[in-house]
Coordinates of C-alpha atoms in Angstrom, one line a residue:
Chain A
M1 CA 23.3 28.5 30.8
A2 CA 20.8 30.8 32.3
M3 CA 17.7 29.5 33.9
K4 CA 14.8 30.7 31.8
N5 CA 12.3 31.1 34.6
V6 CA 14.2 31.2 37.8
K7 CA 11.0 31.6 39.9
N8 CA 10.0 28.0 39.0
V9 CA 13.1 26.4 40.4
H10 CA 12.7 24.3 43.5
F11 CA 15.6 25.9 45.4
W12 CA 16.8 29.4 44.5
Q13 CA 19.6 31.2 46.4
V14 CA 21.2 34.5 45.5
D15 CA 24.4 35.4 47.4
N16 CA 23.6 34.2 50.9
K17 CA 19.9 34.6 50.8
I18 CA 17.3 32.0 49.9
K19 CA 14.9 33.6 47.4
N20 CA 12.5 30.8 46.9
I21 CA 11.7 27.2 47.7
I22 CA 9.0 25.2 45.9
Q23 CA 8.0 22.0 47.5
V24 CA 7.2 18.9 45.4
P25 CA 4.4 16.9 46.9
G26 CA 5.6 13.8 48.8
N27 CA 9.2 15.0 48.9
V28 CA 11.2 17.4 51.0
I29 CA 13.2 20.5 50.0
L30 CA 14.7 22.5 52.9
P31 CA 17.7 24.7 53.7
S32 CA 20.4 22.3 54.9
A33 CA 20.6 24.1 58.3
Q34 CA 16.9 23.4 58.8
A35 CA 17.2 19.8 57.8
W36 CA 20.0 19.4 60.4
R37 CA 17.6 20.5 63.1
K38 CA 14.6 18.6 61.8
F39 CA 16.0 15.2 60.9
N40 CA 18.4 13.4 63.2
W41 CA 19.4 10.9 60.5
V42 CA 20.9 13.5 58.2
K43 CA 23.6 14.4 60.7
K44 CA 25.7 11.4 59.7
Y45 CA 26.0 12.9 56.2
F46 CA 27.3 16.3 57.4
D47 CA 30.7 16.8 59.1
K48 CA 29.3 19.7 61.1
E49 CA 26.1 21.8 61.3
P50 CA 25.7 23.4 57.9
K51 CA 25.2 27.1 57.5
E52 CA 23.8 27.3 54.0
G53 CA 22.9 25.1 51.1
Y54 CA 20.0 22.8 50.4
F55 CA 18.6 19.4 51.4
I56 CA 16.6 17.5 48.9
W57 CA 15.0 14.3 50.0
I58 CA 13.3 12.4 47.1
K59 CA 10.9 9.9 48.5
K60 CA 8.3 9.9 45.7
Q61 CA 8.7 9.7 42.0
V62 CA 9.0 13.1 40.3
D63 CA 8.1 13.2 36.7
S64 CA 9.6 16.6 35.8
P65 CA 13.2 17.5 36.6
L66 CA 14.1 19.1 39.9
A67 CA 15.8 22.4 39.5
T68 CA 18.1 24.3 41.8
C69 CA 19.8 27.6 41.1
I70 CA 22.5 29.3 43.0
N71 CA 23.6 32.8 41.9
I72 CA 26.2 35.2 42.9
A73 CA 24.9 38.7 42.2
S74 CA 26.8 41.1 44.5
P75 CA 30.5 42.0 44.4
K76 CA 32.7 39.9 46.6
A77 CA 29.8 37.7 47.7
S78 CA 31.0 34.5 49.4
Q79 CA 29.0 31.3 49.5
N80 CA 29.8 28.3 51.5
L81 CA 27.2 25.7 50.7
T82 CA 26.7 22.3 52.1
N83 CA 24.2 20.3 50.0
L84 CA 22.6 16.9 50.6
M85 CA 20.4 15.0 48.2
V86 CA 18.9 11.7 49.1
V87 CA 17.2 9.6 46.4
E88 CA 15.1 6.8 48.0
K89 CA 15.0 3.2 46.8
G90 CA 13.8 2.6 43.3
I91 CA 13.1 6.3 42.6
K92 CA 14.2 7.7 39.2
V93 CA 14.9 11.4 39.1
K94 CA 16.5 14.1 37.0
S95 CA 18.0 17.2 38.5
N96 CA 19.1 20.3 36.8
V97 CA 21.6 22.3 38.9
I98 CA 22.7 25.8 37.9
C99 CA 25.4 27.7 39.6
S100 CA 26.3 31.1 38.1
A101 CA 27.5 34.6 38.6
I102 CA 25.1 37.3 37.3
G103 CA 28.0 39.6 36.3
N104 CA 31.3 39.0 34.8
N105 CA 33.4 40.9 37.3
L106 CA 31.9 40.3 40.7
C107 CA 35.0 38.7 42.3
G108 CA 32.7 36.2 44.1
S109 CA 33.5 33.0 45.9
H110 CA 31.4 29.9 45.6
R111 CA 32.3 26.8 47.7
A112 CA 30.0 23.9 47.6
R113 CA 30.3 20.6 49.4
G114 CA 27.7 18.1 48.4
K115 CA 26.7 14.6 49.2
L116 CA 24.3 12.7 47.0
I117 CA 23.0 9.4 48.2
L118 CA 21.5 7.0 45.7
K119 CA 19.6 4.3 47.6
S120 CA 19.4 0.8 46.1
G121 CA 17.8 0.6 42.7
S122 CA 17.4 4.4 42.4
S123 CA 18.5 6.4 39.4
L124 CA 19.7 10.0 39.1
E125 CA 20.6 12.1 36.1
Y126 CA 22.4 15.1 37.6
N127 CA 23.0 17.9 35.1
H128 CA 25.3 20.5 36.6
F129 CA 25.8 23.7 34.7
H130 CA 28.4 26.4 35.7
Q131 CA 28.7 29.9 34.3
W132 CA 31.0 32.3 36.1
G133 CA 32.6 35.6 35.9
Q134 CA 36.3 36.1 35.0
N135 CA 37.4 36.9 38.6
D136 CA 35.3 34.4 40.6
F137 CA 36.7 31.6 42.7
V138 CA 34.7 28.3 42.6
S139 CA 35.2 25.1 44.4
P140 CA 32.6 22.3 44.1
D141 CA 33.4 19.2 46.1
Y142 CA 30.9 16.4 45.5
E143 CA 30.6 12.9 46.7
F144 CA 28.1 10.5 45.2
I145 CA 27.3 7.3 47.2
L146 CA 25.8 4.7 45.0
E147 CA 24.1 1.9 46.8
K148 CA 23.2 -1.5 45.3
N149 CA 22.1 -1.4 41.7
S150 CA 21.7 2.3 41.6
R151 CA 22.4 4.4 38.4
L152 CA 24.1 7.8 38.1
I153 CA 24.6 10.0 35.1
Y154 CA 26.6 13.1 36.1
N155 CA 27.0 15.8 33.4
Y156 CA 29.1 18.7 34.4
K157 CA 29.4 21.6 31.9
N158 CA 31.3 24.7 32.4
S159 CA 31.3 27.1 29.4
F160 CA 32.4 30.1 31.4
P161 CA 34.9 29.0 34.0
P162 CA 35.9 31.4 36.8
K163 CA 39.4 32.7 37.5
N164 CA 40.0 29.7 39.7
L165 CA 38.1 26.4 39.5
L166 CA 38.8 23.5 41.8
L167 CA 36.5 20.6 41.0
K168 CA 36.5 17.5 43.1
T169 CA 34.2 14.5 42.6
I170 CA 34.2 11.2 44.4
I171 CA 32.0 8.3 43.5
Q172 CA 31.6 5.4 45.8
S173 CA 30.2 2.6 43.7
G174 CA 28.2 -0.1 45.5
E175 CA 27.3 -3.6 44.2
G176 CA 25.8 -3.6 40.7
S177 CA 25.8 0.1 40.5
S178 CA 26.8 2.1 37.4
S179 CA 28.0 5.6 36.9
N180 CA 28.6 7.7 33.9
L181 CA 30.5 11.0 34.3
N182 CA 30.8 13.6 31.6
L183 CA 32.8 16.7 32.2
V184 CA 33.0 19.5 29.7
I185 CA 35.1 22.5 30.5
N186 CA 36.0 25.3 28.0
S187 CA 38.6 27.4 29.8
L188 CA 39.5 30.9 28.7
N189 CA 41.9 32.5 31.1
S190 CA 41.1 30.2 34.0
K191 CA 43.2 28.1 36.3
V192 CA 41.3 24.8 36.5
G193 CA 42.1 21.9 38.8
I194 CA 40.1 18.7 38.5
L195 CA 40.3 15.7 40.7
E196 CA 37.9 12.9 39.9
N197 CA 37.9 9.7 41.8
V198 CA 35.7 6.6 41.3
N199 CA 36.0 3.8 43.8
L200 CA 34.6 0.6 42.3
S201 CA 34.2 -1.2 45.6
G202 CA 31.0 -3.1 44.9
L203 CA 30.8 -6.4 43.0
N204 CA 30.0 -5.9 39.3
S205 CA 30.0 -2.1 39.6
Q206 CA 30.7 -0.1 36.5
A207 CA 32.0 3.4 35.7
V208 CA 32.7 5.4 32.6
M209 CA 34.4 8.7 33.1
K210 CA 34.7 11.1 30.1
L211 CA 36.5 14.4 30.2
R212 CA 36.5 17.0 27.4
L213 CA 38.7 19.9 28.2
V214 CA 39.5 22.9 26.1
G215 CA 42.4 25.3 26.9
R216 CA 42.2 28.8 25.4
E217 CA 44.0 32.1 26.0
N218 CA 46.2 31.8 29.1
S219 CA 44.3 29.0 30.7
Q220 CA 46.0 26.3 32.9
T221 CA 44.2 23.1 33.3
E222 CA 45.3 20.2 35.4
A223 CA 43.1 17.1 35.6
V224 CA 43.7 13.9 37.6
S225 CA 41.2 11.2 37.0
V226 CA 41.4 8.0 39.0
I227 CA 39.4 4.8 38.9
S228 CA 40.2 2.2 41.5
A229 CA 38.8 -1.3 41.6
K230 CA 38.6 -3.3 44.7
S231 CA 36.2 -6.0 43.5
P232 CA 35.3 -7.6 40.1
S233 CA 34.1 -4.5 38.3
R234 CA 34.7 -2.5 35.1
G235 CA 35.9 1.0 34.6
H236 CA 36.8 3.2 31.6
L237 CA 38.5 6.6 31.5
D238 CA 38.3 8.7 28.4
C239 CA 40.2 12.0 28.8
Q240 CA 40.6 14.3 25.8
G241 CA 42.1 17.7 25.8
L242 CA 42.3 20.4 23.1
V243 CA 44.8 23.2 23.4
V244 CA 43.7 26.1 21.3
S245 CA 46.1 28.9 22.2
P246 CA 49.9 29.0 22.3
K247 CA 49.9 30.1 25.9
A248 CA 47.4 27.6 27.2
K249 CA 48.7 24.7 29.3
M250 CA 47.1 21.4 30.0
S251 CA 48.0 18.3 32.0
L252 CA 45.9 15.2 32.1
T253 CA 46.7 12.3 34.4
P254 CA 44.5 9.2 34.0
R255 CA 45.2 6.7 36.7
L256 CA 43.9 3.2 37.1
I257 CA 44.3 1.3 40.3
C258 CA 43.4 -2.4 40.3
Q259 CA 43.2 -4.3 43.5
N260 CA 41.2 -7.3 42.2
K261 CA 42.3 -9.7 39.5
D262 CA 38.8 -9.9 38.0
A263 CA 38.5 -6.2 37.5
Q264 CA 38.8 -4.7 34.1
L265 CA 40.1 -1.1 33.8
T266 CA 40.9 0.8 30.6
H267 CA 41.7 4.3 29.7
E268 CA 42.4 6.5 26.7
A269 CA 43.9 10.0 26.9
S270 CA 45.1 12.6 24.5
I271 CA 45.9 16.2 24.2
G272 CA 45.9 17.7 20.8
K273 CA 45.7 20.9 18.9
I274 CA 43.3 22.1 16.3
S275 CA 44.2 20.6 12.9
E276 CA 45.3 23.2 10.4
E277 CA 43.6 21.2 7.7
E278 CA 40.2 21.4 9.5
L279 CA 40.7 25.1 10.0
T280 CA 41.5 25.7 6.4
Y281 CA 38.6 23.6 5.2
L282 CA 36.1 25.6 7.2
R283 CA 37.7 28.9 6.2
M284 CA 37.3 27.8 2.6
R285 CA 33.6 27.5 3.4
G286 CA 33.6 31.2 4.3
L287 CA 34.0 31.0 8.1
T288 CA 36.5 33.4 9.7
E289 CA 39.4 31.7 11.6
K290 CA 37.7 32.6 14.9
E291 CA 34.3 31.1 13.7
A292 CA 36.1 28.0 12.5
I293 CA 37.9 27.5 15.9
N294 CA 34.6 28.0 17.8
L295 CA 32.9 25.4 15.6
I296 CA 35.7 22.9 16.0
V297 CA 35.8 23.4 19.7
A298 CA 32.0 23.1 20.0
G299 CA 32.2 19.8 18.1
F300 CA 35.0 18.5 20.2
L301 CA 33.1 19.2 23.4
K302 CA 30.2 17.1 22.0
T303 CA 32.2 14.0 21.1
Chain B
M1 CA 36.8 40.8 -25.5
K2 CA 35.8 37.7 -23.8
K3 CA 35.1 38.1 -20.1
V4 CA 37.5 36.4 -17.6
L5 CA 36.4 35.1 -14.2
L6 CA 39.6 33.5 -13.0
K7 CA 43.0 34.4 -14.4
I8 CA 46.3 32.9 -13.1
E9 CA 49.5 34.5 -14.3
S10 CA 52.9 32.9 -14.1
L11 CA 52.1 31.4 -10.7
W12 CA 55.0 29.7 -8.8
S13 CA 54.3 28.1 -5.5
K14 CA 56.0 25.9 -2.9
G15 CA 55.0 23.6 -0.1
D16 CA 57.1 21.9 2.6
S17 CA 58.9 19.8 0.1
G18 CA 59.8 22.6 -2.3
E19 CA 58.5 24.0 -5.5
I20 CA 55.3 22.4 -6.8
L21 CA 53.8 24.9 -9.2
R22 CA 56.2 26.3 -11.8
G23 CA 54.7 29.1 -13.8
I24 CA 51.0 28.3 -14.1
N25 CA 48.9 30.3 -16.6
L26 CA 45.2 29.7 -16.8
K27 CA 42.1 31.6 -17.8
L28 CA 38.5 30.6 -17.1
G29 CA 35.4 32.6 -18.2
P30 CA 32.1 33.0 -16.3
G31 CA 30.0 29.9 -16.6
E32 CA 32.7 28.0 -18.4
T33 CA 33.6 24.4 -17.7
Q34 CA 37.3 23.4 -18.0
A35 CA 39.2 20.3 -17.1
L36 CA 42.7 19.8 -15.7
L37 CA 44.3 16.5 -16.2
G38 CA 47.7 15.4 -15.0
P39 CA 49.6 12.4 -13.6
N40 CA 50.1 11.8 -9.9
A41 CA 52.2 14.4 -8.1
S42 CA 52.0 16.9 -11.0
G43 CA 50.6 19.6 -8.7
K44 CA 46.8 19.4 -9.5
S45 CA 45.6 19.4 -5.9
T46 CA 48.2 22.0 -4.9
L47 CA 46.9 24.3 -7.7
A48 CA 43.3 23.9 -6.3
Q49 CA 44.5 24.6 -2.8
V50 CA 46.6 27.6 -3.9
I51 CA 43.7 29.1 -5.9
L52 CA 41.5 28.9 -2.8
G53 CA 44.2 30.4 -0.6
N54 CA 45.5 27.5 1.6
P55 CA 48.1 29.1 3.8
K56 CA 50.1 25.9 3.8
Y57 CA 51.4 26.8 0.3
K58 CA 53.6 29.9 -0.3
I59 CA 53.3 31.9 -3.5
I60 CA 56.8 32.6 -4.8
R61 CA 55.7 34.8 -7.6
G62 CA 52.8 35.3 -10.0
K63 CA 49.2 36.5 -9.5
I64 CA 45.7 35.2 -9.2
Y65 CA 42.8 37.4 -10.3
F66 CA 39.2 36.7 -9.7
L67 CA 36.5 39.0 -11.0
G68 CA 39.2 41.3 -12.0
K69 CA 40.6 41.6 -8.5
D70 CA 44.1 40.6 -7.5
I71 CA 43.3 38.0 -4.8
T72 CA 46.8 36.5 -4.6
R73 CA 47.1 37.5 -0.9
F74 CA 43.4 37.1 0.1
S75 CA 42.5 34.8 3.0
P76 CA 40.5 31.6 2.2
E77 CA 37.3 33.0 3.7
R78 CA 37.6 36.2 1.6
R79 CA 37.9 34.1 -1.5
A80 CA 34.9 32.0 -0.5
K81 CA 32.9 35.2 0.1
L82 CA 33.8 36.4 -3.5
G83 CA 32.3 33.2 -4.8
M84 CA 35.1 30.6 -5.0
A85 CA 34.6 27.1 -3.7
L86 CA 36.5 23.9 -3.7
V87 CA 35.2 20.3 -3.6
W88 CA 38.0 18.5 -1.7
Q89 CA 39.3 15.1 -2.7
M90 CA 39.8 14.0 0.8
P91 CA 38.0 16.4 3.1
P92 CA 38.9 16.3 6.8
T93 CA 36.5 15.0 9.4
I94 CA 35.0 17.6 11.8
K95 CA 34.0 15.5 14.8
G96 CA 31.0 16.5 16.8
V97 CA 29.7 18.9 14.1
K98 CA 26.7 17.9 12.1
L99 CA 26.6 18.6 8.4
S100 CA 23.3 20.4 8.9
A101 CA 25.0 22.8 11.5
L102 CA 27.7 23.7 9.0
L103 CA 25.2 24.2 6.2
E104 CA 23.2 26.5 8.4
K105 CA 26.3 28.6 9.1
I106 CA 27.4 28.9 5.6
S107 CA 24.2 28.9 3.6
K108 CA 23.1 32.1 1.9
E109 CA 19.7 30.6 1.5
K110 CA 17.9 27.3 2.2
I111 CA 19.1 24.5 -0.1
E112 CA 16.4 22.5 -1.9
T113 CA 17.8 19.1 -2.7
T114 CA 17.0 15.6 -2.0
E115 CA 20.5 14.2 -2.4
G116 CA 22.4 13.8 0.8
E117 CA 19.4 14.3 3.1
E118 CA 20.5 11.3 5.1
L119 CA 23.9 12.9 5.7
L120 CA 22.6 16.0 7.3
E121 CA 22.4 14.7 10.9
R122 CA 25.8 13.0 10.7
E123 CA 29.1 14.4 11.8
I124 CA 30.9 16.0 8.9
N125 CA 32.8 13.3 6.9
V126 CA 33.0 10.9 9.8
D127 CA 32.7 7.4 8.4
F128 CA 31.4 8.8 5.1
S129 CA 31.9 6.5 2.1
G130 CA 33.6 7.9 -1.0
G131 CA 30.3 8.7 -2.6
E132 CA 28.8 10.3 0.5
R133 CA 31.9 12.5 0.8
K134 CA 31.4 13.8 -2.7
I135 CA 27.6 14.5 -2.1
S136 CA 28.4 16.3 1.2
E137 CA 31.1 18.4 -0.5
I138 CA 28.7 19.3 -3.3
L139 CA 25.9 20.2 -0.8
Q140 CA 28.3 22.6 1.0
T141 CA 29.4 24.1 -2.3
I142 CA 25.9 24.7 -3.5
A143 CA 25.2 26.4 -0.1
L144 CA 27.9 28.9 -0.8
K145 CA 26.2 30.1 -4.0
P146 CA 29.6 30.2 -5.8
R147 CA 30.6 31.7 -9.1
L148 CA 33.4 29.2 -9.5
V149 CA 33.7 25.6 -8.2
I150 CA 36.9 23.6 -8.4
F151 CA 36.4 19.8 -8.2
D152 CA 39.5 18.0 -6.9
E153 CA 39.5 14.4 -8.2
V154 CA 35.7 14.2 -8.0
D155 CA 35.7 10.9 -9.9
S156 CA 38.4 9.1 -7.9
G157 CA 37.2 6.1 -5.9
L158 CA 33.8 6.1 -7.5
D159 CA 32.3 3.5 -9.8
I160 CA 31.0 4.6 -13.2
K161 CA 27.4 4.7 -12.0
K162 CA 28.3 7.0 -9.1
I163 CA 30.4 9.2 -11.4
E164 CA 27.3 9.6 -13.6
T165 CA 25.2 10.5 -10.6
V166 CA 27.7 13.1 -9.4
A167 CA 28.0 14.5 -12.9
K168 CA 24.2 14.8 -13.1
I169 CA 24.1 16.8 -9.8
I170 CA 27.0 19.0 -11.0
K171 CA 25.2 19.7 -14.3
R172 CA 21.8 20.4 -12.6
E173 CA 23.0 22.4 -9.7
L174 CA 26.0 24.3 -11.1
I175 CA 26.6 24.1 -14.9
S176 CA 22.9 24.9 -15.8
R177 CA 23.1 27.9 -13.4
K178 CA 26.1 29.3 -15.3
I179 CA 28.5 28.6 -12.6
A180 CA 32.1 28.1 -13.8
I181 CA 33.7 24.7 -13.2
L182 CA 37.2 23.5 -13.1
I183 CA 37.3 19.7 -13.0
I184 CA 40.6 18.3 -11.8
T185 CA 40.9 14.6 -12.6
H186 CA 43.5 12.0 -12.9
S187 CA 41.5 9.4 -14.9
G188 CA 39.3 11.8 -16.8
Q189 CA 36.3 9.4 -16.5
I190 CA 33.9 12.2 -15.6
L191 CA 34.7 14.3 -18.6
K192 CA 32.4 12.5 -21.0
F193 CA 29.4 13.5 -18.8
L194 CA 30.5 17.1 -18.3
K195 CA 32.1 17.9 -21.7
P196 CA 34.5 20.7 -20.8
A197 CA 35.1 23.6 -23.2
F198 CA 38.9 23.2 -22.7
T199 CA 41.1 20.5 -21.2
N200 CA 44.4 21.5 -19.7
V201 CA 47.3 19.1 -19.0
L202 CA 49.5 19.7 -16.0
V203 CA 52.8 18.0 -15.8
K204 CA 55.5 18.8 -13.2
G205 CA 53.9 22.0 -12.1
R206 CA 53.3 23.4 -15.5
I207 CA 50.3 23.4 -17.8
I208 CA 51.8 22.0 -21.0
C209 CA 48.7 21.6 -23.1
K210 CA 45.3 23.3 -23.6
E211 CA 42.9 21.6 -26.0
K212 CA 39.3 22.0 -26.9
N213 CA 38.7 18.3 -27.7
Y214 CA 39.0 16.4 -24.4
K215 CA 38.5 13.1 -26.2
K216 CA 41.7 13.7 -28.1
I217 CA 43.7 14.2 -24.9
L218 CA 42.2 11.2 -23.2
K219 CA 42.9 9.1 -26.2
V220 CA 46.6 10.1 -26.2
I221 CA 47.0 9.6 -22.5
A222 CA 45.2 6.2 -22.6
K223 CA 47.5 5.1 -25.4
Y224 CA 50.9 6.5 -24.4
G225 CA 50.4 7.9 -20.8
Y226 CA 51.4 11.4 -19.8
E227 CA 54.9 10.8 -21.2
K228 CA 53.6 11.5 -24.7
C229 CA 52.2 14.8 -23.5
K230 CA 55.7 15.9 -22.4
K231 CA 57.0 15.3 -25.9
C232 CA 54.0 16.8 -27.7
P233 CA 55.0 19.6 -30.2
F234 CA 52.0 21.6 -29.3
L235 CA 53.1 22.3 -25.7
A236 CA 51.2 25.2 -24.2
G237 CA 53.1 28.4 -24.8
R238 CA 54.9 27.0 -27.8
Q239 CA 51.9 26.8 -30.2

């Protein structure tokens, strides 16, 4: 997904250069390195002094979505971002995050470590869009810390995965918090590794994790999704894969770990192929085989 | 000489379980309505799927012509582009795809109809009732601007009121526009509303009877079942 007007995004970085930052009144948007120097309290959220990345501190209600855009535009560009977002108590915010390569063959590298803190009663809808070139290496590693009664909706969509994608997500769920994860990845020739981990450590915390993965061409997809409950809580895993091409490989591992007798954890998982009957049906409506597959895949990713 | 839209010559076809169609001969003119009756497992639905080019069925021998072209080896999409359409008896569900999205993709022009408006924003055939499925199928068919529509068991699972409604739509949207129709039916209930020019009887993969008066055939079947058809001295090809 391309940002329509990139100049209006609140944090815009191309390769290793920050192109633009737009402040939102009452809130703070800074390069991570600057935040490290300016605010002592942020140091506990970083392992070491960050070199690049963004710091977004939402202290005041923002009515329109916050937008960040990280691009790779030069051949062999290498990014190593450390991002931090803090949503203060009771604030509700929506954030659109776009990470993409401008070209299809730049052989870039995009590593991002992010920490997102949702203070008590806050709410975050985090829409994360990835679009990469066929030879890029991408490794996002995000940790969401959900304090009491906070709400998270995390939508990750990758319609153009890179050569290598390693996606790690950890959610620490505090008391009464809820999280909803939706991962959609449509792999062509990529090697995709996914590790999702939700820790339901808070009383009455809830999580629903939904994966929709499509394997096309020579793609290899391996996903491990874990929900572990340490307190009375509820979690559900829904992992569905669709293998479209004969050479594509996919492995889904849903894992439930229950350490509390009052926790309720459930899962459903399946890997299937495109039904010949559906394909024939759409071809009898005049769609070519390729058009029919694309329509079925698009539908599957929306379910 | 009378024009022929669809012509099937000595068609033999097999599925996974063996031979299903055993020498089908059928002719249909432009704008003509014909019916095809037959008992369960006689090959009615297979014939519909074979005419539309379902790759699941292999053609052993014989030919299918449409608009004078030999389409025996054409892909389903090529047949659809030529103007052939099938209303499925049990269409598959396409999860996550709204009916409106499919109609937009396949429509040659915007469809003006009030029937089925409530289905447009629903996923194709997901939790559709029997009647809703038929309406959805007919909407898709109209969108294709076909020359020939084959209805596979369009009256099955519908009460008589619904059958009448479906027949009215077929008459208004297709028959009145001179689109040829082949109605495949087990019960024959819809025929009184559509009044086919010819009614064919298919038994064990062969069309054994072709008759102008559909009432006569329905009467015989109602009284004696399809067993009587098998013994009829006017078997197709022997007349």
